[in-house]
Amino acid sequence: MTKVLHCAEVVPGCAHTMEGETEDEVMQQASAHAASEHDMTDISPELAEKVRSRIKDE
């Protein structure tokens, strides 16, 4: 089953979607996307947990 994260669930208005085989793979993509598209380079543990909680199975 594919893991999916819709960025809009964390950053309203962003249409980017990340997919991967594992949560860790999606989190790596989310971190790279946050840095390149949202200028977010310092991700707090709280934000990381919020992002991880939005990853769904599809």
JSON list of C-alpha atoms in Angstrom, two decimals:
[
{"chain": "A", "resi": 1, "resn": "MET", "atom": "CA", "xyz": [0.00, 0.00, 0.00]},
{"chain": "A", "resi": 2, "resn": "THR", "atom": "CA", "xyz": [1.32, 3.44, -0.93]},
{"chain": "A", "resi": 3, "resn": "LYS", "atom": "CA", "xyz": [1.83, 6.13, 1.71]},
{"chain": "A", "resi": 4, "resn": "VAL", "atom": "CA", "xyz": [0.55, 9.57, 0.64]},
{"chain": "A", "resi": 5, "resn": "LEU", "atom": "CA", "xyz": [0.88, 13.07, 2.06]},
{"chain": "A", "resi": 6, "resn": "HIS", "atom": "CA", "xyz": [-0.97, 16.07, 0.64]},
{"chain": "A", "resi": 7, "resn": "CYS", "atom": "CA", "xyz": [1.02, 19.18, 1.54]},
{"chain": "A", "resi": 8, "resn": "ALA", "atom": "CA", "xyz": [-2.19, 21.23, 1.75]},
{"chain": "A", "resi": 9, "resn": "GLU", "atom": "CA", "xyz": [-3.01, 19.36, 4.97]},
{"chain": "A", "resi": 10, "resn": "VAL", "atom": "CA", "xyz": [0.00, 21.08, 6.53]},
{"chain": "A", "resi": 11, "resn": "VAL", "atom": "CA", "xyz": [0.45, 24.19, 4.35]},
{"chain": "A", "resi": 12, "resn": "PRO", "atom": "CA", "xyz": [-2.96, 25.39, 3.11]},
{"chain": "A", "resi": 13, "resn": "GLY", "atom": "CA", "xyz": [-3.01, 26.21, -0.58]},
{"chain": "A", "resi": 14, "resn": "CYS", "atom": "CA", "xyz": [-0.12, 23.96, -1.60]},
{"chain": "A", "resi": 15, "resn": "ALA", "atom": "CA", "xyz": [-1.14, 21.39, -4.22]},
{"chain": "A", "resi": 16, "resn": "HIS", "atom": "CA", "xyz": [1.98, 19.19, -3.91]},
{"chain": "A", "resi": 17, "resn": "THR", "atom": "CA", "xyz": [1.50, 15.50, -3.08]},
{"chain": "A", "resi": 18, "resn": "MET", "atom": "CA", "xyz": [4.21, 13.12, -1.90]},
{"chain": "A", "resi": 19, "resn": "GLU", "atom": "CA", "xyz": [4.05, 9.34, -2.26]},
{"chain": "A", "resi": 20, "resn": "GLY", "atom": "CA", "xyz": [6.27, 6.53, -1.08]},
{"chain": "A", "resi": 21, "resn": "GLU", "atom": "CA", "xyz": [6.42, 2.97, 0.11]},
{"chain": "A", "resi": 22, "resn": "THR", "atom": "CA", "xyz": [7.17, 3.94, 3.72]},
{"chain": "A", "resi": 23, "resn": "GLU", "atom": "CA", "xyz": [6.43, 6.84, 6.07]},
{"chain": "A", "resi": 24, "resn": "ASP", "atom": "CA", "xyz": [10.16, 7.57, 6.25]},
{"chain": "A", "resi": 25, "resn": "GLU", "atom": "CA", "xyz": [10.36, 7.89, 2.46]},
{"chain": "A", "resi": 26, "resn": "VAL", "atom": "CA", "xyz": [7.42, 10.32, 2.46]},
{"chain": "A", "resi": 27, "resn": "MET", "atom": "CA", "xyz": [8.95, 12.28, 5.34]},
{"chain": "A", "resi": 28, "resn": "GLN", "atom": "CA", "xyz": [12.22, 12.66, 3.39]},
{"chain": "A", "resi": 29, "resn": "GLN", "atom": "CA", "xyz": [10.28, 13.99, 0.41]},
{"chain": "A", "resi": 30, "resn": "ALA", "atom": "CA", "xyz": [8.27, 16.31, 2.67]},
{"chain": "A", "resi": 31, "resn": "SER", "atom": "CA", "xyz": [11.44, 17.70, 4.22]},
{"chain": "A", "resi": 32, "resn": "ALA", "atom": "CA", "xyz": [12.97, 18.39, 0.81]},
{"chain": "A", "resi": 33, "resn": "HIS", "atom": "CA", "xyz": [9.72, 19.95, -0.43]},
{"chain": "A", "resi": 34, "resn": "ALA", "atom": "CA", "xyz": [9.36, 22.13, 2.67]},
{"chain": "A", "resi": 35, "resn": "ALA", "atom": "CA", "xyz": [12.89, 23.46, 2.21]},
{"chain": "A", "resi": 36, "resn": "SER", "atom": "CA", "xyz": [12.68, 24.10, -1.53]},
{"chain": "A", "resi": 37, "resn": "GLU", "atom": "CA", "xyz": [9.10, 25.37, -1.85]},
{"chain": "A", "resi": 38, "resn": "HIS", "atom": "CA", "xyz": [8.25, 26.83, 1.56]},
{"chain": "A", "resi": 39, "resn": "ASP", "atom": "CA", "xyz": [11.68, 27.98, 2.81]},
{"chain": "A", "resi": 40, "resn": "MET", "atom": "CA", "xyz": [11.24, 25.76, 5.89]},
{"chain": "A", "resi": 41, "resn": "THR", "atom": "CA", "xyz": [14.65, 24.42, 6.82]},
{"chain": "A", "resi": 42, "resn": "ASP", "atom": "CA", "xyz": [14.26, 24.03, 10.60]},
{"chain": "A", "resi": 43, "resn": "ILE", "atom": "CA", "xyz": [11.56, 21.45, 11.23]},
{"chain": "A", "resi": 44, "resn": "SER", "atom": "CA", "xyz": [10.66, 21.14, 14.91]},
{"chain": "A", "resi": 45, "resn": "PRO", "atom": "CA", "xyz": [9.82, 17.73, 16.38]},
{"chain": "A", "resi": 46, "resn": "GLU", "atom": "CA", "xyz": [6.25, 18.97, 16.86]},
{"chain": "A", "resi": 47, "resn": "LEU", "atom": "CA", "xyz": [5.88, 19.91, 13.19]},
{"chain": "A", "resi": 48, "resn": "ALA", "atom": "CA", "xyz": [7.47, 16.63, 12.10]},
{"chain": "A", "resi": 49, "resn": "GLU", "atom": "CA", "xyz": [4.92, 14.74, 14.20]},
{"chain": "A", "resi": 50, "resn": "LYS", "atom": "CA", "xyz": [2.07, 16.82, 12.72]},
{"chain": "A", "resi": 51, "resn": "VAL", "atom": "CA", "xyz": [3.32, 16.03, 9.21]},
{"chain": "A", "resi": 52, "resn": "ARG", "atom": "CA", "xyz": [3.75, 12.31, 10.01]},
{"chain": "A", "resi": 53, "resn": "SER", "atom": "CA", "xyz": [0.21, 12.16, 11.39]},
{"chain": "A", "resi": 54, "resn": "ARG", "atom": "CA", "xyz": [-1.16, 13.40, 8.03]},
{"chain": "A", "resi": 55, "resn": "ILE", "atom": "CA", "xyz": [0.40, 10.53, 6.03]},
{"chain": "A", "resi": 56, "resn": "LYS", "atom": "CA", "xyz": [-2.32, 8.17, 4.86]},
{"chain": "A", "resi": 57, "resn": "ASP", "atom": "CA", "xyz": [-2.45, 4.76, 3.18]},
{"chain": "A", "resi": 58, "resn": "GLU", "atom": "CA", "xyz": [-3.90, 4.77, -0.33]}
]
